[in-house]
Amino acid sequence: MPLFLNKSFIISFLSLLLFFGFIVFLGEDASIRVHDNLEANIAWYKSLADQHLLLASSYTPNETVMQAPRIAFGSEWSLIAWLFVWFKPIVAYNINVILMSLVAFFGTYLFTKDTLKLSPKIAPFIALGFALLPFWFSGGLSSAGQPLLFWSFDRILKKHNSVIDWIIFLLFPFYSSLILSGLFMMVLMVGYLGVNFLKKERKIAYGTGVLSLIILTIGYILVDYRLFLDILKIGTPAGFTPHRVEFVQGNTFAESIKAAKNSFLGGQNHFPSFHTYLILPLVFFYLIYGFFKQKKLVTVVFCLVILGIIAIIDGFWNFTGFESLKDKLPILKAIQLDRFYSLYPNLWFGVFVLIIRELPIKIAIILASIQVMIVLFSNQLVGDYIKKTIHGRDYVSYREFYAEDLFSKVKTVLKEDENPNKRVGMVGLHPAVAQYNQIPTIDGYVVLYSLAYKHQIQAIIQPELNQNKFIKNYFEQWGSRCYLFDNEAVIAGDGILKKQKCCTESLDYDFDKLKQLKCGYILSAVEVRHPSEHLKLLSKVEDANWRVWIYKII
C-alpha cells in the first residue's frame, strides 16, 4: 500500500501536525525548559544576531554576554544560528522544534520499516512516539536525526543507496553537533562496520560505508572549524587559558554506581528516551519469555550490553579516580565521553522495535500507542499546560521568563541614569534574562571563557562563597555558570520569583573590583536590606512574576 494510503501513517502524521498546531497556538505562553535552554542557549543565539557577531572572529568578545569569546557560542554554519538571524526568537525556536520533530518522524518511520523490518502498520506509531520526544533545542538533529542517518548508512552499506542518502550525509553536520552526538554516532557506525567485517558479510559495501563516514567527518570539521583551529592553537590569543582547566568532578565509587544505575533505568535529561515505564519492563518480560522458549536473543542482548556500557561511562565519567587522566589529557574535558548517552533514545526505541515486531500487529500497535501517550504527557510543554488547565498550577512561560515589558522599564532607568558603566550584575535572576533584553552583563552562563575572568569574578564574590559550601564548590570546581552568587538568595530553576518573598541582608562583594569590570549596576530579584555605602537604590520595577530592584554601584 502506498505511503499516503497507509491508515496508520495518516493517523500518526495528523497527530503530529496537531501537536505542531499546539506549539504555534501557545507561542510565547508555552512552558519551555529553563536548564541549558532559556537560561543560556536562546539568549546566546539572540545576542549573536543582535550584535551581528555570527561571522566574527573566534575571540571577538560578546559584549552582551560577559565579553565571552565568539567561539563559545557555536558555529555560523549551524542552521539554528541562522534561524535566529532570519526570525524573531520564539519563531526561530518553534521552527527548530518542528523541523527536529518532522525529521525524527520520517527518519524513524523509514528506519524501523526498512532497516528493522517493522510492519508499515506499526512503524508510524513508533515514529510518532520518537518524534514527540522533547529533543534538546540546541542539538538540532543530534538526537532527532539519528534514525534518518542510520537508515541512510544501512542503505549505503547494502548498496540500496540513492543520491538522497549522500545528501543526508553531506548536510547532516550543518544541523547537528559533533561534540554532542556526531562523534558517538560515528563510533557506533564504525562498530557496526567492524561487526559485519568480523562476520565476513560479503554483501556489505565496506568502501562506500567508509566513504560516507569520511564525508560526515569532513562536514563536521568544516562546521566546527573554530574548535579544530583552537585545538591546534591557531588564532588562539597568547596566554588565553580556558576556565575548563579547573573542572573537578568528585564522585565516589558508590555515587558513580548509583549514577550509572539511574542512567540505565531513567535515561539522560538532555537526551530523554522515556523508556522507564513501558520499554524497560517489556524488555525484562521478553528476556524471560525468550529464555524459556529458547528464542534467539542475541540482537536484543547485544543492544542492552551497549546501553549498559553507555550507562557505566555516564555514571563513572565524574569518578574521582579518572581526574588524573583528564588532567593529563585536557581534551577529555572538552569532548566529554559520557555523551555516548546521546545514543540512548535511538537505541532504546530500537530495542522496543526488535521486541514488538515479533508480536501480533494489534498488540504491537497498542504498545506503540501507549508509548506515544507516555512520551506526550511526559513532555514539559504538554504536562505543564494540563496542570495549569486542570489543577490551576501555573508555570513561568517563555514570555514571562524573559519579561520584555518589565525590562524595557529597567532599560529606561539605566538610560536616564548618568553612569558611563552600563554593564550589570544579576542577583536572583539568570543573567540570560538581561542578555536577551540587550542589557550587557558581567556574569552569565558560558561554556568557554578565560580562566582569568573566572578568577576576577571569584575575587568579587569570594566572601559570599565562603559562607556557603555548596555554591563555593559549584563555582570553583565548575564555573560555567559564572554568576554573582549570593549566600542567601541562591538562584535555582526559573530564578527567585515575586511570590517567594525572599531577601538578602547584604551583598558581600568587592565593589571596587566590580567597577574595574565596568559594572555600574546590580539588578536584583530580591531586596538588599542593608545595601551599604556601595549601593544606591534607583528604582524598583515589577510585573506579575518578578520584582527587580535596580541598584547603582557608587
PDB file of N, CA, C and O in Angstrom, residues 335-372:
ATOM      1  N   ILE A 335      35.692  17.067  25.173  1.00  0.00           N
ATOM      2  CA  ILE A 335      34.879  16.118  24.410  1.00  0.00           C
ATOM      3  C   ILE A 335      33.779  15.499  25.268  1.00  0.00           C
ATOM      4  O   ILE A 335      32.669  15.277  24.819  1.00  0.00           O
ATOM      5  N   GLN A 336      34.074  15.207  26.526  1.00  0.00           N
ATOM      6  CA  GLN A 336      33.112  14.582  27.429  1.00  0.00           C
ATOM      7  C   GLN A 336      32.573  13.263  26.867  1.00  0.00           C
ATOM      8  O   GLN A 336      31.494  13.201  26.288  1.00  0.00           O
ATOM      9  N   LEU A 337      33.325  12.204  27.077  1.00  0.00           N
ATOM     10  CA  LEU A 337      32.957  10.896  26.553  1.00  0.00           C
ATOM     11  C   LEU A 337      31.664  10.349  27.141  1.00  0.00           C
ATOM     12  O   LEU A 337      31.091   9.399  26.606  1.00  0.00           O
ATOM     13  N   ASP A 338      31.204  10.930  28.254  1.00  0.00           N
ATOM     14  CA  ASP A 338      29.926  10.470  28.806  1.00  0.00           C
ATOM     15  C   ASP A 338      28.769  10.764  27.851  1.00  0.00           C
ATOM     16  O   ASP A 338      27.670  10.215  28.013  1.00  0.00           O
ATOM     17  N   ARG A 339      29.022  11.597  26.838  1.00  0.00           N
ATOM     18  CA  ARG A 339      27.942  11.945  25.904  1.00  0.00           C
ATOM     19  C   ARG A 339      27.578  10.812  24.941  1.00  0.00           C
ATOM     20  O   ARG A 339      26.779  11.013  24.020  1.00  0.00           O
ATOM     21  N   PHE A 340      28.113   9.644  25.166  1.00  0.00           N
ATOM     22  CA  PHE A 340      27.581   8.472  24.473  1.00  0.00           C
ATOM     23  C   PHE A 340      26.098   8.320  24.792  1.00  0.00           C
ATOM     24  O   PHE A 340      25.361   7.646  24.071  1.00  0.00           O
ATOM     25  N   TYR A 341      25.654   8.964  25.898  1.00  0.00           N
ATOM     26  CA  TYR A 341      24.231   8.896  26.234  1.00  0.00           C
ATOM     27  C   TYR A 341      23.359   9.543  25.168  1.00  0.00           C
ATOM     28  O   TYR A 341      22.134   9.382  25.167  1.00  0.00           O
ATOM     29  N   SER A 342      23.961  10.290  24.241  1.00  0.00           N
ATOM     30  CA  SER A 342      23.172  10.859  23.148  1.00  0.00           C
ATOM     31  C   SER A 342      22.560   9.777  22.257  1.00  0.00           C
ATOM     32  O   SER A 342      21.641  10.048  21.488  1.00  0.00           O
ATOM     33  N   LEU A 343      23.064   8.543  22.389  1.00  0.00           N
ATOM     34  CA  LEU A 343      22.548   7.416  21.607  1.00  0.00           C
ATOM     35  C   LEU A 343      21.352   6.744  22.288  1.00  0.00           C
ATOM     36  O   LEU A 343      20.714   5.870  21.696  1.00  0.00           O
ATOM     37  N   TYR A 344      21.064   7.119  23.522  1.00  0.00           N
ATOM     38  CA  TYR A 344      20.000   6.473  24.282  1.00  0.00           C
ATOM     39  C   TYR A 344      18.654   6.414  23.546  1.00  0.00           C
ATOM     40  O   TYR A 344      18.078   5.331  23.406  1.00  0.00           O
ATOM     41  N   PRO A 345      18.087   7.560  23.101  1.00  0.00           N
ATOM     42  CA  PRO A 345      16.742   7.496  22.506  1.00  0.00           C
ATOM     43  C   PRO A 345      16.658   6.523  21.337  1.00  0.00           C
ATOM     44  O   PRO A 345      15.727   5.708  21.274  1.00  0.00           O
ATOM     45  N   ASN A 346      17.620   6.589  20.421  1.00  0.00           N
ATOM     46  CA  ASN A 346      17.576   5.728  19.252  1.00  0.00           C
ATOM     47  C   ASN A 346      17.744   4.255  19.635  1.00  0.00           C
ATOM     48  O   ASN A 346      17.056   3.373  19.110  1.00  0.00           O
ATOM     49  N   LEU A 347      18.649   3.974  20.574  1.00  0.00           N
ATOM     50  CA  LEU A 347      18.897   2.585  20.969  1.00  0.00           C
ATOM     51  C   LEU A 347      17.716   1.993  21.744  1.00  0.00           C
ATOM     52  O   LEU A 347      17.327   0.845  21.502  1.00  0.00           O
ATOM     53  N   TRP A 348      17.146   2.765  22.673  1.00  0.00           N
ATOM     54  CA  TRP A 348      16.015   2.240  23.439  1.00  0.00           C
ATOM     55  C   TRP A 348      14.805   2.016  22.543  1.00  0.00           C
ATOM     56  O   TRP A 348      14.106   0.991  22.664  1.00  0.00           O
ATOM     57  N   PHE A 349      14.541   2.940  21.628  1.00  0.00           N
ATOM     58  CA  PHE A 349      13.428   2.725  20.698  1.00  0.00           C
ATOM     59  C   PHE A 349      13.734   1.576  19.745  1.00  0.00           C
ATOM     60  O   PHE A 349      12.825   0.851  19.325  1.00  0.00           O
ATOM     61  N   GLY A 350      15.023   1.397  19.404  1.00  0.00           N
ATOM     62  CA  GLY A 350      15.411   0.276  18.571  1.00  0.00           C
ATOM     63  C   GLY A 350      15.133  -1.059  19.253  1.00  0.00           C
ATOM     64  O   GLY A 350      14.616  -2.002  18.632  1.00  0.00           O
ATOM     65  N   VAL A 351      15.460  -1.161  20.533  1.00  0.00           N
ATOM     66  CA  VAL A 351      15.164  -2.371  21.305  1.00  0.00           C
ATOM     67  C   VAL A 351      13.659  -2.601  21.361  1.00  0.00           C
ATOM     68  O   VAL A 351      13.181  -3.742  21.223  1.00  0.00           O
ATOM     69  N   PHE A 352      12.904  -1.540  21.560  1.00  0.00           N
ATOM     70  CA  PHE A 352      11.441  -1.609  21.583  1.00  0.00           C
ATOM     71  C   PHE A 352      10.916  -2.213  20.281  1.00  0.00           C
ATOM     72  O   PHE A 352      10.058  -3.116  20.287  1.00  0.00           O
ATOM     73  N   VAL A 353      11.453  -1.761  19.154  1.00  0.00           N
ATOM     74  CA  VAL A 353      11.028  -2.261  17.842  1.00  0.00           C
ATOM     75  C   VAL A 353      11.396  -3.735  17.678  1.00  0.00           C
ATOM     76  O   VAL A 353      10.588  -4.536  17.175  1.00  0.00           O
ATOM     77  N   LEU A 354      12.599  -4.114  18.092  1.00  0.00           N
ATOM     78  CA  LEU A 354      13.029  -5.513  17.958  1.00  0.00           C
ATOM     79  C   LEU A 354      12.088  -6.465  18.686  1.00  0.00           C
ATOM     80  O   LEU A 354      11.896  -7.619  18.261  1.00  0.00           O
ATOM     81  N   ILE A 355      11.490  -5.990  19.763  1.00  0.00           N
ATOM     82  CA  ILE A 355      10.585  -6.843  20.544  1.00  0.00           C
ATOM     83  C   ILE A 355       9.185  -6.851  19.945  1.00  0.00           C
ATOM     84  O   ILE A 355       8.603  -7.916  19.705  1.00  0.00           O
ATOM     85  N   ILE A 356       8.622  -5.668  19.682  1.00  0.00           N
ATOM     86  CA  ILE A 356       7.216  -5.643  19.260  1.00  0.00           C
ATOM     87  C   ILE A 356       7.026  -6.135  17.820  1.00  0.00           C
ATOM     88  O   ILE A 356       5.896  -6.482  17.449  1.00  0.00           O
ATOM     89  N   ARG A 357       8.077  -6.193  17.045  1.00  0.00           N
ATOM     90  CA  ARG A 357       7.901  -6.713  15.681  1.00  0.00           C
ATOM     91  C   ARG A 357       7.594  -8.203  15.691  1.00  0.00           C
ATOM     92  O   ARG A 357       7.133  -8.759  14.682  1.00  0.00           O
ATOM     93  N   GLU A 358       7.840  -8.883  16.802  1.00  0.00           N
ATOM     94  CA  GLU A 358       7.531 -10.307  16.930  1.00  0.00           C
ATOM     95  C   GLU A 358       6.141 -10.553  17.509  1.00  0.00           C
ATOM     96  O   GLU A 358       5.709 -11.697  17.631  1.00  0.00           O
ATOM     97  N   LEU A 359       5.452  -9.485  17.884  1.00  0.00           N
ATOM     98  CA  LEU A 359       4.133  -9.618  18.483  1.00  0.00           C
ATOM     99  C   LEU A 359       3.044  -9.480  17.428  1.00  0.00           C
ATOM    100  O   LEU A 359       3.281  -8.933  16.340  1.00  0.00           O
ATOM    101  N   PRO A 360       1.826  -9.950  17.715  1.00  0.00           N
ATOM    102  CA  PRO A 360       0.707  -9.710  16.799  1.00  0.00           C
ATOM    103  C   PRO A 360       0.527  -8.212  16.557  1.00  0.00           C
ATOM    104  O   PRO A 360       0.740  -7.399  17.469  1.00  0.00           O
ATOM    105  N   ILE A 361       0.127  -7.859  15.355  1.00  0.00           N
ATOM    106  CA  ILE A 361       0.068  -6.456  14.960  1.00  0.00           C
ATOM    107  C   ILE A 361      -0.799  -5.630  15.894  1.00  0.00           C
ATOM    108  O   ILE A 361      -0.419  -4.512  16.291  1.00  0.00           O
ATOM    109  N   LYS A 362      -1.958  -6.134  16.293  1.00  0.00           N
ATOM    110  CA  LYS A 362      -2.857  -5.356  17.157  1.00  0.00           C
ATOM    111  C   LYS A 362      -2.216  -5.064  18.508  1.00  0.00           C
ATOM    112  O   LYS A 362      -2.320  -3.943  19.024  1.00  0.00           O
ATOM    113  N   ILE A 363      -1.547  -6.055  19.079  1.00  0.00           N
ATOM    114  CA  ILE A 363      -0.884  -5.861  20.370  1.00  0.00           C
ATOM    115  C   ILE A 363       0.271  -4.877  20.217  1.00  0.00           C
ATOM    116  O   ILE A 363       0.484  -3.996  21.066  1.00  0.00           O
ATOM    117  N   ALA A 364       1.018  -5.012  19.109  1.00  0.00           N
ATOM    118  CA  ALA A 364       2.148  -4.119  18.857  1.00  0.00           C
ATOM    119  C   ALA A 364       1.677  -2.670  18.713  1.00  0.00           C
ATOM    120  O   ALA A 364       2.305  -1.741  19.248  1.00  0.00           O
ATOM    121  N   ILE A 365       0.557  -2.465  18.019  1.00  0.00           N
ATOM    122  CA  ILE A 365       0.025  -1.109  17.848  1.00  0.00           C
ATOM    123  C   ILE A 365      -0.424  -0.540  19.186  1.00  0.00           C
ATOM    124  O   ILE A 365      -0.188   0.649  19.485  1.00  0.00           O
ATOM    125  N   ILE A 366      -1.026  -1.371  20.024  1.00  0.00           N
ATOM    126  CA  ILE A 366      -1.460  -0.916  21.350  1.00  0.00           C
ATOM    127  C   ILE A 366      -0.254  -0.487  22.180  1.00  0.00           C
ATOM    128  O   ILE A 366      -0.246   0.588  22.806  1.00  0.00           O
ATOM    129  N   LEU A 367       0.798  -1.302  22.183  1.00  0.00           N
ATOM    130  CA  LEU A 367       2.001  -0.978  22.949  1.00  0.00           C
ATOM    131  C   LEU A 367       2.668   0.290  22.414  1.00  0.00           C
ATOM    132  O   LEU A 367       3.095   1.155  23.191  1.00  0.00           O
ATOM    133  N   ALA A 368       2.745   0.397  21.087  1.00  0.00           N
ATOM    134  CA  ALA A 368       3.346   1.601  20.493  1.00  0.00           C
ATOM    135  C   ALA A 368       2.527   2.842  20.833  1.00  0.00           C
ATOM    136  O   ALA A 368       3.082   3.923  21.093  1.00  0.00           O
ATOM    137  N   SER A 369       1.188   2.699  20.858  1.00  0.00           N
ATOM    138  CA  SER A 369       0.317   3.826  21.187  1.00  0.00           C
ATOM    139  C   SER A 369       0.468   4.227  22.660  1.00  0.00           C
ATOM    140  O   SER A 369       0.417   5.422  22.984  1.00  0.00           O
ATOM    141  N   ILE A 370       0.641   3.237  23.530  1.00  0.00           N
ATOM    142  CA  ILE A 370       0.867   3.540  24.948  1.00  0.00           C
ATOM    143  C   ILE A 370       2.163   4.329  25.113  1.00  0.00           C
ATOM    144  O   ILE A 370       2.218   5.304  25.879  1.00  0.00           O
ATOM    145  N   GLN A 371       3.199   3.935  24.367  1.00  0.00           N
ATOM    146  CA  GLN A 371       4.468   4.669  24.435  1.00  0.00           C
ATOM    147  C   GLN A 371       4.305   6.093  23.926  1.00  0.00           C
ATOM    148  O   GLN A 371       4.902   7.026  24.478  1.00  0.00           O
ATOM    149  N   VAL A 372       3.482   6.279  22.901  1.00  0.00           N
ATOM    150  CA  VAL A 372       3.189   7.633  22.411  1.00  0.00           C
ATOM    151  C   VAL A 372       2.587   8.476  23.529  1.00  0.00           C
ATOM    152  O   VAL A 372       2.976   9.635  23.748  1.00  0.00           O
TER     153      VAL A 372
END
